Amino acid sequence: MTKSQVRIPRGAEPPFDVFVNGVQQTPGEDYEIKGDRLVFAKHLEKEGKLGFWRWLSMALSIAGSYGKNDSVDVHYNMHGKRQVAVGLDIELLDSEDDADRAHPH
């Protein structure tokens, strides 16, 4: 299974409230904090920018819909104030590679 991760904004301080597609996530169940990253046990995906022809075909109702486009938002503290980071970049992790790094041979 492929895991996903997002980088926590630089200088962010806990507590973190994490949302995927507007749904609050539970630490230890939906994600783990590893260093400066939030690691999710599930595959998340962010669609890149649409090309002109794809955008035009969707605008004219010729082609279907947008691809999968997950959004990860994090609420955190910085210098005593509550901040929000919206639509963080998602990186994919191969869980086997991740396990190998956690347990070196």
Coordinates of N, CA and C in Angstrom, one line a residue:
M1 N 0.8 -1.2 0.0 CA 0.0 0.0 0.0 C 0.9 1.2 0.0
T2 N 0.5 2.2 -0.8 CA 1.3 3.5 -0.9 C 0.8 4.4 0.2
K3 N 1.7 5.0 0.9 CA 1.4 6.0 1.9 C 1.6 7.4 1.3
S4 N 1.1 8.4 1.9 CA 1.3 9.8 1.5 C 1.8 10.6 2.6
Q5 N 2.5 11.7 2.3 CA 2.9 12.6 3.3 C 2.8 14.0 2.8
V6 N 2.8 14.9 3.8 CA 2.8 16.4 3.5 C 3.8 17.0 4.5
R7 N 4.5 18.0 4.1 CA 5.4 18.7 5.0 C 4.7 19.7 5.8
I8 N 4.9 19.7 7.1 CA 4.4 20.6 8.0 C 5.0 22.0 7.8
P9 N 4.2 23.0 7.7 CA 4.8 24.4 7.5 C 5.9 24.7 8.4
R10 N 7.0 25.3 7.9 CA 8.2 25.7 8.7 C 7.7 26.6 9.9
G11 N 8.2 26.3 11.1 CA 7.9 27.1 12.2 C 6.5 26.7 12.9
A12 N 5.8 25.8 12.3 CA 4.5 25.4 12.9 C 4.7 24.7 14.2
E13 N 3.8 25.0 15.2 CA 3.9 24.4 16.5 C 2.6 23.7 16.8
P14 N 2.6 22.5 17.5 CA 1.4 21.8 17.9 C 0.6 22.7 18.8
P15 N -0.7 22.4 19.0 CA -1.4 21.2 18.4 C -1.7 21.4 17.0
F16 N -1.8 20.3 16.2 CA -2.1 20.3 14.8 C -3.6 19.7 14.7
D17 N -4.4 20.4 13.9 CA -5.7 19.9 13.5 C -5.5 19.7 12.0
V18 N -5.7 18.4 11.6 CA -5.4 18.0 10.2 C -6.7 17.6 9.5
F19 N -6.9 18.1 8.3 CA -8.2 17.8 7.6 C -7.8 17.3 6.2
V20 N -8.5 16.3 5.7 CA -8.3 15.8 4.3 C -9.7 15.9 3.7
N21 N -9.8 16.7 2.6 CA -11.0 17.0 1.9 C -12.1 17.5 2.9
G22 N -11.7 18.3 3.9 CA -12.6 18.9 4.8 C -13.0 18.0 6.0
V23 N -12.5 16.8 6.1 CA -12.8 15.9 7.2 C -11.6 15.8 8.1
Q24 N -11.9 16.1 9.4 CA -10.8 16.1 10.4 C -10.3 14.7 10.6
Q25 N -8.9 14.6 10.7 CA -8.2 13.3 10.8 C -7.8 13.1 12.2
T26 N -7.7 11.9 12.6 CA -7.3 11.5 14.0 C -5.8 11.1 14.0
P27 N -5.0 11.8 14.9 CA -3.6 11.4 15.0 C -3.5 10.0 15.5
G28 N -2.5 9.2 15.0 CA -2.3 7.8 15.4 C -3.2 6.9 14.7
E29 N -4.3 7.3 14.1 CA -5.2 6.5 13.4 C -5.2 6.8 11.9
D30 N -5.3 8.1 11.6 CA -5.3 8.5 10.2 C -3.9 9.0 9.7
Y31 N -3.1 9.5 10.6 CA -1.8 10.0 10.3 C -0.9 9.9 11.5
E32 N 0.4 10.0 11.2 CA 1.5 10.1 12.2 C 2.3 11.3 11.9
I33 N 2.9 11.9 13.0 CA 3.9 12.9 12.8 C 5.3 12.3 12.8
K34 N 6.0 12.5 11.7 CA 7.4 12.0 11.6 C 8.3 13.2 11.2
G35 N 9.0 13.7 12.2 CA 9.8 14.9 11.9 C 9.0 16.1 11.5
D36 N 9.3 16.6 10.3 CA 8.5 17.8 9.8 C 7.5 17.4 8.8
R37 N 7.0 16.1 8.9 CA 6.0 15.6 8.0 C 4.8 14.9 8.7
L38 N 3.7 15.0 8.1 CA 2.5 14.2 8.4 C 2.5 13.1 7.5
V39 N 2.5 11.8 8.0 CA 2.4 10.6 7.1 C 1.1 10.0 7.3
F40 N 0.4 9.8 6.1 CA -0.9 9.2 6.1 C -0.8 7.8 5.6
A41 N -1.6 6.9 6.2 CA -1.6 5.5 5.8 C -2.3 5.2 4.5
K42 N -2.9 6.2 4.0 CA -3.7 6.0 2.7 C -3.1 6.8 1.6
H43 N -3.4 6.4 0.4 CA -3.0 7.1 -0.8 C -3.8 8.3 -1.0
L44 N -3.1 9.5 -1.0 CA -3.7 10.8 -1.3 C -3.1 11.2 -2.6
E45 N -3.8 12.0 -3.4 CA -3.3 12.5 -4.7 C -3.8 13.9 -4.9
K46 N -2.9 14.7 -5.5 CA -3.3 16.0 -5.9 C -3.1 16.2 -7.4
E47 N -4.2 16.6 -8.0 CA -4.1 16.7 -9.5 C -3.3 17.9 -9.8
G48 N -2.5 17.8 -10.9 CA -1.7 18.9 -11.3 C -2.6 19.9 -12.1
K49 N -1.9 20.9 -12.6 CA -2.7 21.9 -13.4 C -3.2 21.3 -14.6
L50 N -4.4 21.7 -15.0 CA -5.1 21.2 -16.2 C -4.5 21.9 -17.4
G51 N -4.2 21.1 -18.5 CA -3.8 21.6 -19.7 C -4.9 22.3 -20.4
F52 N -4.6 23.1 -21.4 CA -5.6 23.9 -22.1 C -6.7 23.0 -22.7
W53 N -6.3 22.0 -23.4 CA -7.3 21.2 -24.1 C -8.2 20.4 -23.2
R54 N -7.6 19.9 -22.0 CA -8.5 19.2 -21.1 C -9.4 20.2 -20.4
W55 N -9.0 21.4 -20.1 CA -9.8 22.4 -19.5 C -11.0 22.7 -20.5
L56 N -10.6 23.0 -21.7 CA -11.6 23.3 -22.7 C -12.6 22.2 -22.9
S57 N -12.2 21.0 -23.0 CA -13.1 19.9 -23.2 C -14.1 19.7 -22.0
M58 N -13.6 20.0 -20.8 CA -14.5 19.9 -19.6 C -15.4 21.1 -19.7
A59 N -14.9 22.3 -20.0 CA -15.8 23.5 -20.1 C -16.9 23.3 -21.1
L60 N -16.6 22.6 -22.2 CA -17.6 22.4 -23.2 C -18.4 21.1 -22.9
S61 N -18.2 20.5 -21.8 CA -18.9 19.2 -21.4 C -18.6 18.1 -22.4
I62 N -17.4 18.1 -23.0 CA -17.0 17.0 -23.9 C -16.4 15.8 -23.1
A63 N -15.5 16.2 -22.1 CA -14.8 15.2 -21.3 C -15.5 15.1 -20.0
G64 N -15.2 14.1 -19.2 CA -15.7 13.8 -17.9 C -15.3 14.9 -16.9
S65 N -14.8 14.4 -15.8 CA -14.6 15.3 -14.7 C -13.1 15.5 -14.4
Y66 N -12.8 16.2 -13.3 CA -11.5 16.3 -12.8 C -11.0 15.0 -12.3
G67 N -9.7 14.8 -12.3 CA -9.1 13.6 -11.6 C -9.2 13.7 -10.1
K68 N -8.7 12.7 -9.4 CA -8.7 12.8 -8.0 C -7.9 14.0 -7.5
N69 N -8.4 14.7 -6.6 CA -7.7 15.9 -6.1 C -8.0 16.1 -4.6
D70 N -7.2 15.4 -3.8 CA -7.3 15.5 -2.4 C -6.7 16.8 -1.9
S71 N -7.2 17.3 -0.8 CA -6.7 18.6 -0.2 C -6.4 18.3 1.2
V72 N -5.2 18.6 1.6 CA -4.8 18.5 3.0 C -4.6 19.9 3.6
D73 N -5.3 20.2 4.7 CA -5.2 21.5 5.4 C -4.8 21.2 6.8
V74 N -3.9 22.1 7.3 CA -3.4 21.9 8.7 C -3.6 23.2 9.4
H75 N -4.2 23.1 10.6 CA -4.3 24.2 11.5 C -3.2 24.0 12.6
Y76 N -2.5 25.1 12.9 CA -1.4 25.0 13.8 C -1.1 26.3 14.5
N77 N -0.2 26.3 15.5 CA 0.2 27.6 16.1 C 1.5 28.1 15.6
M78 N 1.6 29.4 15.5 CA 2.9 30.0 15.2 C 3.0 31.3 15.9
H79 N 4.0 31.4 16.8 CA 4.2 32.6 17.6 C 3.0 33.0 18.4
G80 N 2.3 31.9 18.9 CA 1.1 32.1 19.8 C -0.2 32.4 19.0
K81 N -0.1 32.4 17.7 CA -1.4 32.7 16.9 C -1.7 31.4 16.1
R82 N -3.0 31.2 16.0 CA -3.5 30.1 15.2 C -3.4 30.4 13.7
Q83 N -2.8 29.5 13.0 CA -2.6 29.7 11.5 C -3.3 28.5 10.8
V84 N -3.5 28.7 9.5 CA -4.0 27.6 8.6 C -3.2 27.5 7.4
A85 N -2.8 26.3 7.0 CA -2.1 26.0 5.7 C -3.1 25.2 4.9
V86 N -3.4 25.7 3.7 CA -4.5 25.0 2.9 C -3.8 24.4 1.6
G87 N -4.3 23.2 1.3 CA -3.9 22.6 0.0 C -2.4 22.3 0.0
L88 N -1.9 21.7 1.0 CA -0.4 21.4 1.1 C -0.1 20.4 0.0
D89 N 1.2 20.4 -0.4 CA 1.6 19.5 -1.5 C 1.7 18.1 -0.9
I90 N 1.2 17.1 -1.7 CA 1.2 15.7 -1.3 C 2.3 15.0 -2.0
E91 N 3.1 14.2 -1.2 CA 4.2 13.4 -1.7 C 3.8 11.9 -1.4
L92 N 4.1 11.0 -2.4 CA 3.8 9.6 -2.2 C 5.0 8.9 -1.6
L93 N 4.8 7.9 -0.8 CA 5.8 7.1 -0.2 C 5.5 5.6 -0.5
D94 N 6.4 4.9 -0.9 CA 6.2 3.4 -1.1 C 6.4 2.8 0.3
S95 N 5.4 2.2 0.8 CA 5.5 1.7 2.2 C 6.6 0.7 2.5
E96 N 7.0 -0.1 1.4 CA 8.1 -1.0 1.6 C 9.4 -0.2 1.8
D97 N 9.6 0.8 1.0 CA 10.8 1.6 1.1 C 10.8 2.3 2.5
D98 N 9.7 2.8 2.9 CA 9.5 3.5 4.2 C 9.9 2.5 5.3
A99 N 9.4 1.3 5.2 CA 9.7 0.3 6.3 C 11.2 0.0 6.3
D100 N 11.9 -0.1 5.1 CA 13.3 -0.4 5.0 C 14.1 0.7 5.7
R101 N 13.6 2.0 5.6 CA 14.4 3.1 6.2 C 14.2 3.1 7.7
A102 N 13.0 2.6 8.2 CA 12.8 2.5 9.6 C 13.6 1.4 10.3
H103 N 13.9 0.4 9.5 CA 14.6 -0.8 10.1 C 15.8 -1.1 9.2
P104 N 16.9 -0.4 9.3 CA 18.0 -0.6 8.5 C 18.6 -2.0 8.7
H105 N 19.2 -2.6 7.6 CA 19.7 -4.0 7.7 C 21.1 -3.9 8.2

